[in-house]
Amino acid sequence: MNIAFDPIRMAGPPAPGAPPGGGAPGEGDGTSFDLATETRIKTKKPSLYRVLLLNDDYTPMEFVVFILERFFNRSREQATRIMLHVHQKGVGLCGVYTFEVAETKVAQVLDLARRHEHPLQCVMEKED
Ligand code: TYC
């Protein structure tokens, strides 16, 4: 039996003083290889990004409400509340997403606004 494939031998921690990587017999002669024995998988939470709408004097309120319903899955009531917040305060939060999702939503908003010749601006910013 090829000792490099012995699941019982490979299951435990390396013996004290064992070389890093396991150091199976036959190592280096092309007849053996190391198995991946790392059990504690390191994970990292993805960074999150706020997508914000900016106020302007020309984009129709109804268009902003439509944008919030269509791209940010907001109800008519939520969308109206966010739109009015942006109208009054100058900036407002549409949602929080991972990088690629936020990037896509900004692009969708800007593309539709441009095609309707509205100056609506949408930006993303990293959360701390
Ligand atoms: N201020 C705009 C108006 O009076 C409405 C508006 C709201 C525009 C939100 C942009 O992100 C915006 N027609």
mmCIF file of N, CA and C and ligand atoms in Angstrom:
data_model
loop_
_atom_site.group_PDB
_atom_site.id
_atom_site.type_symbol
_atom_site.label_atom_id
_atom_site.label_comp_id
_atom_site.label_asym_id
_atom_site.label_seq_id
_atom_site.Cartn_x
_atom_site.Cartn_y
_atom_site.Cartn_z
ATOM 1 N N MET A 1 0.854 -1.206 0.000
ATOM 2 C CA MET A 1 0.000 0.000 0.000
ATOM 3 C C MET A 1 0.887 1.253 0.000
ATOM 4 N N ASN A 2 0.499 2.219 -0.830
ATOM 5 C CA ASN A 2 1.229 3.487 -0.874
ATOM 6 C C ASN A 2 0.844 4.311 0.342
ATOM 7 N N ILE A 3 1.791 4.532 1.235
ATOM 8 C CA ILE A 3 1.509 5.209 2.513
ATOM 9 C C ILE A 3 0.957 6.627 2.318
ATOM 10 N N ALA A 4 1.267 7.247 1.188
ATOM 11 C CA ALA A 4 0.789 8.612 0.924
ATOM 12 C C ALA A 4 -0.735 8.664 0.826
ATOM 13 N N PHE A 5 -1.394 7.515 0.563
ATOM 14 C CA PHE A 5 -2.852 7.493 0.426
ATOM 15 C C PHE A 5 -3.548 6.996 1.687
ATOM 16 N N ASP A 6 -2.805 6.717 2.751
ATOM 17 C CA ASP A 6 -3.396 6.158 3.964
ATOM 18 C C ASP A 6 -4.232 7.220 4.680
ATOM 19 N N PRO A 7 -5.577 7.118 4.648
ATOM 20 C CA PRO A 7 -6.412 8.181 5.220
ATOM 21 C C PRO A 7 -6.272 8.279 6.724
ATOM 22 N N ILE A 8 -5.983 7.167 7.399
ATOM 23 C CA ILE A 8 -5.855 7.214 8.858
ATOM 24 C C ILE A 8 -4.578 7.959 9.226
ATOM 25 N N ARG A 9 -3.508 7.618 8.532
ATOM 26 C CA ARG A 9 -2.237 8.305 8.787
ATOM 27 C C ARG A 9 -2.372 9.807 8.502
ATOM 28 N N MET A 10 -3.140 10.189 7.475
ATOM 29 C CA MET A 10 -3.227 11.592 7.071
ATOM 30 C C MET A 10 -4.212 12.382 7.933
ATOM 31 N N ALA A 11 -5.031 11.684 8.762
ATOM 32 C CA ALA A 11 -6.130 12.385 9.439
ATOM 33 C C ALA A 11 -5.661 13.279 10.585
ATOM 34 N N GLY A 12 -4.597 12.922 11.260
ATOM 35 C CA GLY A 12 -4.202 13.646 12.465
ATOM 36 C C GLY A 12 -3.249 14.778 12.165
ATOM 37 N N PRO A 13 -2.870 15.505 13.229
ATOM 38 C CA PRO A 13 -1.876 16.573 13.043
ATOM 39 C C PRO A 13 -0.512 15.966 12.758
ATOM 40 N N PRO A 14 0.382 16.705 12.140
ATOM 41 C CA PRO A 14 1.709 16.167 11.863
ATOM 42 C C PRO A 14 2.450 15.875 13.164
ATOM 43 N N ALA A 15 3.304 14.855 13.140
ATOM 44 C CA ALA A 15 4.093 14.507 14.317
ATOM 45 C C ALA A 15 5.007 15.676 14.673
ATOM 46 N N PRO A 16 5.317 15.845 15.985
ATOM 47 C CA PRO A 16 6.234 16.928 16.363
ATOM 48 C C PRO A 16 7.545 16.816 15.583
ATOM 49 N N GLY A 17 7.959 17.940 15.059
ATOM 50 C CA GLY A 17 9.209 17.944 14.299
ATOM 51 C C GLY A 17 9.059 17.522 12.857
ATOM 52 N N ALA A 18 7.846 17.151 12.456
ATOM 53 C CA ALA A 18 7.650 16.744 11.057
ATOM 54 C C ALA A 18 7.858 17.957 10.157
ATOM 55 N N PRO A 19 8.413 17.760 8.986
ATOM 56 C CA PRO A 19 8.637 18.891 8.083
ATOM 57 C C PRO A 19 7.308 19.442 7.588
ATOM 58 N N PRO A 20 7.238 20.742 7.275
ATOM 59 C CA PRO A 20 5.993 21.323 6.765
ATOM 60 C C PRO A 20 5.567 20.617 5.486
ATOM 61 N N GLY A 21 4.253 20.389 5.361
ATOM 62 C CA GLY A 21 3.741 19.734 4.156
ATOM 63 C C GLY A 21 3.638 18.241 4.322
ATOM 64 N N GLY A 22 4.044 17.705 5.440
ATOM 65 C CA GLY A 22 3.810 16.279 5.688
ATOM 66 C C GLY A 22 5.042 15.433 5.535
ATOM 67 N N GLY A 23 5.841 15.725 4.532
ATOM 68 C CA GLY A 23 7.079 14.983 4.360
ATOM 69 C C GLY A 23 6.890 13.485 4.221
ATOM 70 N N ALA A 24 5.973 13.070 3.319
ATOM 71 C CA ALA A 24 5.723 11.633 3.118
ATOM 72 C C ALA A 24 6.972 10.938 2.596
ATOM 73 N N PRO A 25 7.122 9.669 2.983
ATOM 74 C CA PRO A 25 8.221 8.905 2.415
ATOM 75 C C PRO A 25 8.124 8.906 0.895
ATOM 76 N N GLY A 26 9.211 8.972 0.242
ATOM 77 C CA GLY A 26 9.190 8.992 -1.229
ATOM 78 C C GLY A 26 9.108 10.399 -1.767
ATOM 79 N N GLU A 27 8.946 11.373 -0.858
ATOM 80 C CA GLU A 27 8.828 12.772 -1.281
ATOM 81 C C GLU A 27 10.059 13.172 -2.102
ATOM 82 N N GLY A 28 9.777 13.818 -3.207
ATOM 83 C CA GLY A 28 10.894 14.295 -4.015
ATOM 84 C C GLY A 28 11.337 13.313 -5.079
ATOM 85 N N ASP A 29 10.879 12.036 -4.988
ATOM 86 C CA ASP A 29 11.316 11.090 -6.017
ATOM 87 C C ASP A 29 10.250 10.930 -7.106
ATOM 88 N N GLY A 30 9.172 11.768 -7.039
ATOM 89 C CA GLY A 30 8.168 11.742 -8.096
ATOM 90 C C GLY A 30 7.116 10.658 -7.913
ATOM 91 N N THR A 31 7.171 9.895 -6.816
ATOM 92 C CA THR A 31 6.202 8.801 -6.635
ATOM 93 C C THR A 31 5.145 9.137 -5.592
ATOM 94 N N SER A 32 5.218 10.305 -4.986
ATOM 95 C CA SER A 32 4.283 10.638 -3.917
ATOM 96 C C SER A 32 3.888 12.105 -4.037
ATOM 97 N N PHE A 33 2.805 12.480 -3.320
ATOM 98 C CA PHE A 33 2.427 13.889 -3.287
ATOM 99 C C PHE A 33 1.742 14.168 -1.970
ATOM 100 N N ASP A 34 1.680 15.424 -1.591
ATOM 101 C CA ASP A 34 1.021 15.810 -0.343
ATOM 102 C C ASP A 34 -0.473 15.939 -0.547
ATOM 103 N N LEU A 35 -1.246 15.470 0.429
ATOM 104 C CA LEU A 35 -2.686 15.713 0.412
ATOM 105 C C LEU A 35 -2.954 17.005 1.167
ATOM 106 N N ALA A 36 -4.006 17.728 0.768
ATOM 107 C CA ALA A 36 -4.411 18.920 1.506
ATOM 108 C C ALA A 36 -5.081 18.468 2.797
ATOM 109 N N THR A 37 -4.494 18.803 3.945
ATOM 110 C CA THR A 37 -5.045 18.338 5.219
ATOM 111 C C THR A 37 -5.536 19.498 6.075
ATOM 112 N N GLU A 38 -5.495 20.725 5.528
ATOM 113 C CA GLU A 38 -5.979 21.887 6.282
ATOM 114 C C GLU A 38 -7.474 21.753 6.490
ATOM 115 N N THR A 39 -7.937 21.746 7.751
ATOM 116 C CA THR A 39 -9.372 21.606 8.015
ATOM 117 C C THR A 39 -10.009 22.934 8.393
ATOM 118 N N ARG A 40 -9.211 23.877 8.908
ATOM 119 C CA ARG A 40 -9.781 25.173 9.295
ATOM 120 C C ARG A 40 -9.710 26.100 8.077
ATOM 121 N N ILE A 41 -10.809 26.147 7.321
ATOM 122 C CA ILE A 41 -10.846 26.953 6.107
ATOM 123 C C ILE A 41 -10.947 28.424 6.506
ATOM 124 N N LYS A 42 -10.030 29.225 5.992
ATOM 125 C CA LYS A 42 -10.060 30.655 6.306
ATOM 126 C C LYS A 42 -11.038 31.347 5.363
ATOM 127 N N THR A 43 -11.989 32.081 5.920
ATOM 128 C CA THR A 43 -12.948 32.824 5.098
ATOM 129 C C THR A 43 -12.856 34.296 5.470
ATOM 130 N N LYS A 44 -13.203 35.137 4.512
ATOM 131 C CA LYS A 44 -13.224 36.580 4.776
ATOM 132 C C LYS A 44 -14.550 37.124 4.292
ATOM 133 N N LYS A 45 -15.202 37.910 5.138
ATOM 134 C CA LYS A 45 -16.464 38.523 4.720
ATOM 135 C C LYS A 45 -16.179 39.537 3.628
ATOM 136 N N PRO A 46 -17.011 39.571 2.583
ATOM 137 C CA PRO A 46 -16.766 40.544 1.517
ATOM 138 C C PRO A 46 -17.025 41.974 2.010
ATOM 139 N N SER A 47 -16.268 42.927 1.481
ATOM 140 C CA SER A 47 -16.543 44.330 1.775
ATOM 141 C C SER A 47 -17.902 44.704 1.200
ATOM 142 N N LEU A 48 -18.563 45.644 1.854
ATOM 143 C CA LEU A 48 -19.885 46.084 1.391
ATOM 144 C C LEU A 48 -19.811 47.545 0.943
ATOM 145 N N TYR A 49 -20.676 47.859 -0.003
ATOM 146 C CA TYR A 49 -20.678 49.192 -0.630
ATOM 147 C C TYR A 49 -22.083 49.778 -0.607
ATOM 148 N N ARG A 50 -22.167 51.028 -0.168
ATOM 149 C CA ARG A 50 -23.435 51.760 -0.220
ATOM 150 C C ARG A 50 -23.635 52.309 -1.631
ATOM 151 N N VAL A 51 -24.848 52.162 -2.153
ATOM 152 C CA VAL A 51 -25.197 52.817 -3.409
ATOM 153 C C VAL A 51 -26.090 54.004 -3.066
ATOM 154 N N LEU A 52 -25.668 55.185 -3.526
ATOM 155 C CA LEU A 52 -26.333 56.440 -3.170
ATOM 156 C C LEU A 52 -26.878 57.140 -4.401
ATOM 157 N N LEU A 53 -28.039 57.766 -4.242
ATOM 158 C CA LEU A 53 -28.576 58.647 -5.289
ATOM 159 C C LEU A 53 -28.319 60.090 -4.874
ATOM 160 N N LEU A 54 -28.010 60.931 -5.858
ATOM 161 C CA LEU A 54 -27.780 62.354 -5.600
ATOM 162 C C LEU A 54 -28.929 63.174 -6.175
ATOM 163 N N ASN A 55 -29.243 64.245 -5.506
ATOM 164 C CA ASN A 55 -30.312 65.119 -5.984
ATOM 165 C C ASN A 55 -29.840 65.979 -7.161
ATOM 166 N N ASP A 56 -30.768 66.356 -7.988
ATOM 167 C CA ASP A 56 -30.535 67.385 -9.006
ATOM 168 C C ASP A 56 -31.860 68.103 -9.216
ATOM 169 N N ASP A 57 -31.850 69.170 -10.017
ATOM 170 C CA ASP A 57 -33.064 69.994 -10.168
ATOM 171 C C ASP A 57 -33.949 69.547 -11.329
ATOM 172 N N TYR A 58 -33.534 68.550 -12.102
ATOM 173 C CA TYR A 58 -34.220 68.275 -13.372
ATOM 174 C C TYR A 58 -34.846 66.886 -13.496
ATOM 175 N N THR A 59 -34.246 65.876 -12.859
ATOM 176 C CA THR A 59 -34.791 64.518 -13.009
ATOM 177 C C THR A 59 -36.186 64.460 -12.386
ATOM 178 N N PRO A 60 -37.199 63.988 -13.122
ATOM 179 C CA PRO A 60 -38.555 63.928 -12.557
ATOM 180 C C PRO A 60 -38.622 62.982 -11.356
ATOM 181 N N MET A 61 -39.400 63.378 -10.369
ATOM 182 C CA MET A 61 -39.561 62.547 -9.169
ATOM 183 C C MET A 61 -40.037 61.143 -9.525
ATOM 184 N N GLU A 62 -40.975 61.047 -10.459
ATOM 185 C CA GLU A 62 -41.518 59.735 -10.848
ATOM 186 C C GLU A 62 -40.434 58.822 -11.412
ATOM 187 N N PHE A 63 -39.481 59.420 -12.140
ATOM 188 C CA PHE A 63 -38.392 58.626 -12.713
ATOM 189 C C PHE A 63 -37.515 58.047 -11.594
ATOM 190 N N VAL A 64 -37.247 58.844 -10.570
ATOM 191 C CA VAL A 64 -36.419 58.374 -9.446
ATOM 192 C C VAL A 64 -37.144 57.251 -8.698
ATOM 193 N N VAL A 65 -38.438 57.419 -8.511
ATOM 194 C CA VAL A 65 -39.223 56.368 -7.850
ATOM 195 C C VAL A 65 -39.165 55.082 -8.674
ATOM 196 N N PHE A 66 -39.287 55.206 -9.979
ATOM 197 C CA PHE A 66 -39.211 54.038 -10.866
ATOM 198 C C PHE A 66 -37.848 53.336 -10.742
ATOM 199 N N ILE A 67 -36.786 54.128 -10.714
ATOM 200 C CA ILE A 67 -35.416 53.579 -10.575
ATOM 201 C C ILE A 67 -35.295 52.754 -9.288
ATOM 202 N N LEU A 68 -35.832 53.308 -8.212
ATOM 203 C CA LEU A 68 -35.723 52.627 -6.914
ATOM 204 C C LEU A 68 -36.547 51.331 -6.885
ATOM 205 N N GLU A 69 -37.683 51.346 -7.554
ATOM 206 C CA GLU A 69 -38.494 50.116 -7.634
ATOM 207 C C GLU A 69 -37.795 49.078 -8.509
ATOM 208 N N ARG A 70 -37.327 49.514 -9.642
ATOM 209 C CA ARG A 70 -36.799 48.605 -10.664
ATOM 210 C C ARG A 70 -35.450 47.994 -10.277
ATOM 211 N N PHE A 71 -34.511 48.817 -9.806
ATOM 212 C CA PHE A 71 -33.137 48.331 -9.586
ATOM 213 C C PHE A 71 -32.826 48.039 -8.119
ATOM 214 N N PHE A 72 -33.651 48.577 -7.214
ATOM 215 C CA PHE A 72 -33.343 48.380 -5.798
ATOM 216 C C PHE A 72 -34.470 47.661 -5.060
ATOM 217 N N ASN A 73 -35.388 47.087 -5.845
ATOM 218 C CA ASN A 73 -36.450 46.230 -5.297
ATOM 219 C C ASN A 73 -37.225 46.899 -4.166
ATOM 220 N N ARG A 74 -37.460 48.175 -4.320
ATOM 221 C CA ARG A 74 -38.219 48.906 -3.301
ATOM 222 C C ARG A 74 -39.700 48.931 -3.658
ATOM 223 N N SER A 75 -40.546 48.915 -2.620
ATOM 224 C CA SER A 75 -41.985 49.101 -2.839
ATOM 225 C C SER A 75 -42.210 50.560 -3.266
ATOM 226 N N ARG A 76 -43.394 50.837 -3.777
ATOM 227 C CA ARG A 76 -43.711 52.207 -4.167
ATOM 228 C C ARG A 76 -43.565 53.163 -2.973
ATOM 229 N N GLU A 77 -43.995 52.700 -1.801
ATOM 230 C CA GLU A 77 -43.929 53.531 -0.591
ATOM 231 C C GLU A 77 -42.468 53.786 -0.176
ATOM 232 N N GLN A 78 -41.664 52.725 -0.160
ATOM 233 C CA GLN A 78 -40.237 52.884 0.187
ATOM 234 C C GLN A 78 -39.547 53.798 -0.819
ATOM 235 N N ALA A 79 -39.819 53.565 -2.100
ATOM 236 C CA ALA A 79 -39.161 54.322 -3.163
ATOM 237 C C ALA A 79 -39.501 55.804 -3.053
ATOM 238 N N THR A 80 -40.766 56.097 -2.749
ATOM 239 C CA THR A 80 -41.208 57.488 -2.624
ATOM 240 C C THR A 80 -40.516 58.160 -1.429
ATOM 241 N N ARG A 81 -40.408 57.398 -0.339
ATOM 242 C CA ARG A 81 -39.763 57.942 0.865
ATOM 243 C C ARG A 81 -38.285 58.243 0.583
ATOM 244 N N ILE A 82 -37.589 57.323 -0.093
ATOM 245 C CA ILE A 82 -36.159 57.526 -0.395
ATOM 246 C C ILE A 82 -35.985 58.701 -1.354
ATOM 247 N N MET A 83 -36.832 58.743 -2.380
ATOM 248 C CA MET A 83 -36.744 59.838 -3.368
ATOM 249 C C MET A 83 -36.935 61.192 -2.680
ATOM 250 N N LEU A 84 -37.935 61.291 -1.786
ATOM 251 C CA LEU A 84 -38.185 62.563 -1.100
ATOM 252 C C LEU A 84 -37.029 62.919 -0.166
ATOM 253 N N HIS A 85 -36.432 61.889 0.446
ATOM 254 C CA HIS A 85 -35.250 62.133 1.299
ATOM 255 C C HIS A 85 -34.120 62.739 0.460
ATOM 256 N N VAL A 86 -33.863 62.151 -0.711
ATOM 257 C CA VAL A 86 -32.793 62.672 -1.592
ATOM 258 C C VAL A 86 -33.134 64.097 -2.026
ATOM 259 N N HIS A 87 -34.390 64.303 -2.380
ATOM 260 C CA HIS A 87 -34.851 65.625 -2.845
ATOM 261 C C HIS A 87 -34.601 66.692 -1.766
ATOM 262 N N GLN A 88 -34.820 66.318 -0.513
ATOM 263 C CA GLN A 88 -34.717 67.293 0.576
ATOM 264 C C GLN A 88 -33.304 67.421 1.150
ATOM 265 N N LYS A 89 -32.589 66.301 1.197
ATOM 266 C CA LYS A 89 -31.266 66.295 1.876
ATOM 267 C C LYS A 89 -30.093 66.331 0.903
ATOM 268 N N GLY A 90 -30.355 65.995 -0.375
ATOM 269 C CA GLY A 90 -29.278 66.057 -1.363
ATOM 270 C C GLY A 90 -28.675 64.717 -1.713
ATOM 271 N N VAL A 91 -28.802 63.734 -0.814
ATOM 272 C CA VAL A 91 -28.233 62.406 -1.058
ATOM 273 C C VAL A 91 -29.026 61.387 -0.227
ATOM 274 N N GLY A 92 -29.110 60.161 -0.734
ATOM 275 C CA GLY A 92 -29.843 59.135 0.016
ATOM 276 C C GLY A 92 -29.411 57.732 -0.363
ATOM 277 N N LEU A 93 -29.650 56.819 0.568
ATOM 278 C CA LEU A 93 -29.195 55.430 0.425
ATOM 279 C C LEU A 93 -30.229 54.579 -0.323
ATOM 280 N N CYS A 94 -29.765 53.946 -1.393
ATOM 281 C CA CYS A 94 -30.627 53.011 -2.140
ATOM 282 C C CYS A 94 -30.517 51.604 -1.582
ATOM 283 N N GLY A 95 -29.287 51.190 -1.195
ATOM 284 C CA GLY A 95 -29.069 49.840 -0.689
ATOM 285 C C GLY A 95 -27.582 49.600 -0.476
ATOM 286 N N VAL A 96 -27.265 48.443 0.114
ATOM 287 C CA VAL A 96 -25.880 48.074 0.428
ATOM 288 C C VAL A 96 -25.615 46.697 -0.196
ATOM 289 N N TYR A 97 -24.502 46.590 -0.945
ATOM 290 C CA TYR A 97 -24.248 45.399 -1.752
ATOM 291 C C TYR A 97 -22.752 45.082 -1.785
ATOM 292 N N THR A 98 -22.443 43.885 -2.235
ATOM 293 C CA THR A 98 -21.045 43.557 -2.527
ATOM 294 C C THR A 98 -20.598 44.350 -3.759
ATOM 295 N N PHE A 99 -19.294 44.377 -3.994
ATOM 296 C CA PHE A 99 -18.712 45.282 -4.997
ATOM 297 C C PHE A 99 -19.353 45.155 -6.381
ATOM 298 N N GLU A 100 -19.379 43.927 -6.895
ATOM 299 C CA GLU A 100 -19.866 43.753 -8.278
ATOM 300 C C GLU A 100 -21.345 44.085 -8.407
ATOM 301 N N VAL A 101 -22.140 43.747 -7.381
ATOM 302 C CA VAL A 101 -23.578 44.045 -7.430
ATOM 303 C C VAL A 101 -23.774 45.561 -7.387
ATOM 304 N N ALA A 102 -23.057 46.243 -6.485
ATOM 305 C CA ALA A 102 -23.164 47.704 -6.381
ATOM 306 C C ALA A 102 -22.755 48.364 -7.699
ATOM 307 N N GLU A 103 -21.648 47.890 -8.263
ATOM 308 C CA GLU A 103 -21.131 48.433 -9.529
ATOM 309 C C GLU A 103 -22.173 48.277 -10.647
ATOM 310 N N THR A 104 -22.804 47.123 -10.695
ATOM 311 C CA THR A 104 -23.820 46.855 -11.725
ATOM 312 C C THR A 104 -25.018 47.778 -11.553
ATOM 313 N N LYS A 105 -25.464 47.970 -10.305
ATOM 314 C CA LYS A 105 -26.639 48.806 -10.075
ATOM 315 C C LYS A 105 -26.352 50.266 -10.442
ATOM 316 N N VAL A 106 -25.169 50.758 -10.079
ATOM 317 C CA VAL A 106 -24.791 52.134 -10.457
ATOM 318 C C VAL A 106 -24.819 52.263 -11.983
ATOM 319 N N ALA A 107 -24.247 51.284 -12.667
ATOM 320 C CA ALA A 107 -24.199 51.339 -14.140
ATOM 321 C C ALA A 107 -25.613 51.298 -14.732
ATOM 322 N N GLN A 108 -26.491 50.485 -14.173
ATOM 323 C CA GLN A 108 -27.867 50.396 -14.675
ATOM 324 C C GLN A 108 -28.603 51.722 -14.503
ATOM 325 N N VAL A 109 -28.431 52.343 -13.335
ATOM 326 C CA VAL A 109 -29.090 53.632 -13.074
ATOM 327 C C VAL A 109 -28.575 54.691 -14.049
ATOM 328 N N LEU A 110 -27.250 54.787 -14.162
ATOM 329 C CA LEU A 110 -26.661 55.831 -15.016
ATOM 330 C C LEU A 110 -27.047 55.611 -16.473
ATOM 331 N N ASP A 111 -27.098 54.359 -16.894
ATOM 332 C CA ASP A 111 -27.445 54.056 -18.284
ATOM 333 C C ASP A 111 -28.892 54.455 -18.594
ATOM 334 N N LEU A 112 -29.812 54.078 -17.699
ATOM 335 C CA LEU A 112 -31.222 54.419 -17.955
ATOM 336 C C LEU A 112 -31.431 55.937 -17.895
ATOM 337 N N ALA A 113 -30.779 56.606 -16.924
ATOM 338 C CA ALA A 113 -30.905 58.069 -16.811
ATOM 339 C C ALA A 113 -30.375 58.737 -18.082
ATOM 340 N N ARG A 114 -29.235 58.259 -18.553
ATOM 341 C CA ARG A 114 -28.637 58.850 -19.765
ATOM 342 C C ARG A 114 -29.547 58.647 -20.979
ATOM 343 N N ARG A 115 -30.123 57.436 -21.082
ATOM 344 C CA ARG A 115 -30.988 57.163 -22.233
ATOM 345 C C ARG A 115 -32.260 58.013 -22.209
ATOM 346 N N HIS A 116 -32.673 58.440 -21.002
ATOM 347 C CA HIS A 116 -33.835 59.331 -20.890
ATOM 348 C C HIS A 116 -33.413 60.804 -20.799
ATOM 349 N N GLU A 117 -32.121 61.035 -20.940
ATOM 350 C CA GLU A 117 -31.563 62.398 -20.906
ATOM 351 C C GLU A 117 -31.848 63.120 -19.593
ATOM 352 N N HIS A 118 -31.796 62.336 -18.500
ATOM 353 C CA HIS A 118 -31.899 62.932 -17.169
ATOM 354 C C HIS A 118 -30.493 63.001 -16.555
ATOM 355 N N PRO A 119 -30.225 64.051 -15.768
ATOM 356 C CA PRO A 119 -28.865 64.200 -15.205
ATOM 357 C C PRO A 119 -28.653 63.423 -13.908
ATOM 358 N N LEU A 120 -29.551 62.525 -13.573
ATOM 359 C CA LEU A 120 -29.498 61.772 -12.316
ATOM 360 C C LEU A 120 -28.116 61.141 -12.104
ATOM 361 N N GLN A 121 -27.584 61.333 -10.902
ATOM 362 C CA GLN A 121 -26.277 60.760 -10.554
ATOM 363 C C GLN A 121 -26.427 59.722 -9.453
ATOM 364 N N CYS A 122 -25.640 58.660 -9.591
ATOM 365 C CA CYS A 122 -25.664 57.541 -8.656
ATOM 366 C C CYS A 122 -24.214 57.133 -8.400
ATOM 367 N N VAL A 123 -23.848 56.963 -7.140
ATOM 368 C CA VAL A 123 -22.458 56.636 -6.793
ATOM 369 C C VAL A 123 -22.444 55.497 -5.777
ATOM 370 N N MET A 124 -21.265 54.872 -5.647
ATOM 371 C CA MET A 124 -21.093 53.864 -4.600
ATOM 372 C C MET A 124 -19.923 54.265 -3.703
ATOM 373 N N GLU A 125 -20.021 53.866 -2.423
ATOM 374 C CA GLU A 125 -18.929 54.148 -1.494
ATOM 375 C C GLU A 125 -18.780 52.968 -0.550
ATOM 376 N N LYS A 126 -17.532 52.652 -0.214
ATOM 377 C CA LYS A 126 -17.231 51.511 0.644
ATOM 378 C C LYS A 126 -17.702 51.771 2.075
ATOM 379 N N GLU A 127 -18.300 50.759 2.671
ATOM 380 C CA GLU A 127 -18.638 50.834 4.091
ATOM 381 C C GLU A 127 -17.395 50.571 4.925
ATOM 382 N N ASP A 128 -17.309 51.180 6.112
ATOM 383 C CA ASP A 128 -16.136 50.953 6.991
ATOM 384 C C ASP A 128 -16.245 49.592 7.690
HETATM 385 N N1 TYC B 1 -35.125 67.263 -7.222
HETATM 386 C C1 TYC B 1 -35.844 66.580 -8.294
HETATM 387 C C2 TYC B 1 -37.047 67.392 -8.687
HETATM 388 O O1 TYC B 1 -37.436 68.311 -7.976
HETATM 389 C C3 TYC B 1 -36.265 65.163 -7.884
HETATM 390 C C4 TYC B 1 -35.119 64.265 -7.605
HETATM 391 C C5 TYC B 1 -35.144 63.406 -6.491
HETATM 392 C C6 TYC B 1 -34.019 64.197 -8.452
HETATM 393 C C7 TYC B 1 -34.096 62.555 -6.225
HETATM 394 C C8 TYC B 1 -32.974 63.314 -8.205
HETATM 395 O O2 TYC B 1 -31.998 61.608 -6.846
HETATM 396 C C9 TYC B 1 -33.012 62.515 -7.095
HETATM 397 N N2 TYC B 1 -37.671 67.042 -9.818
#
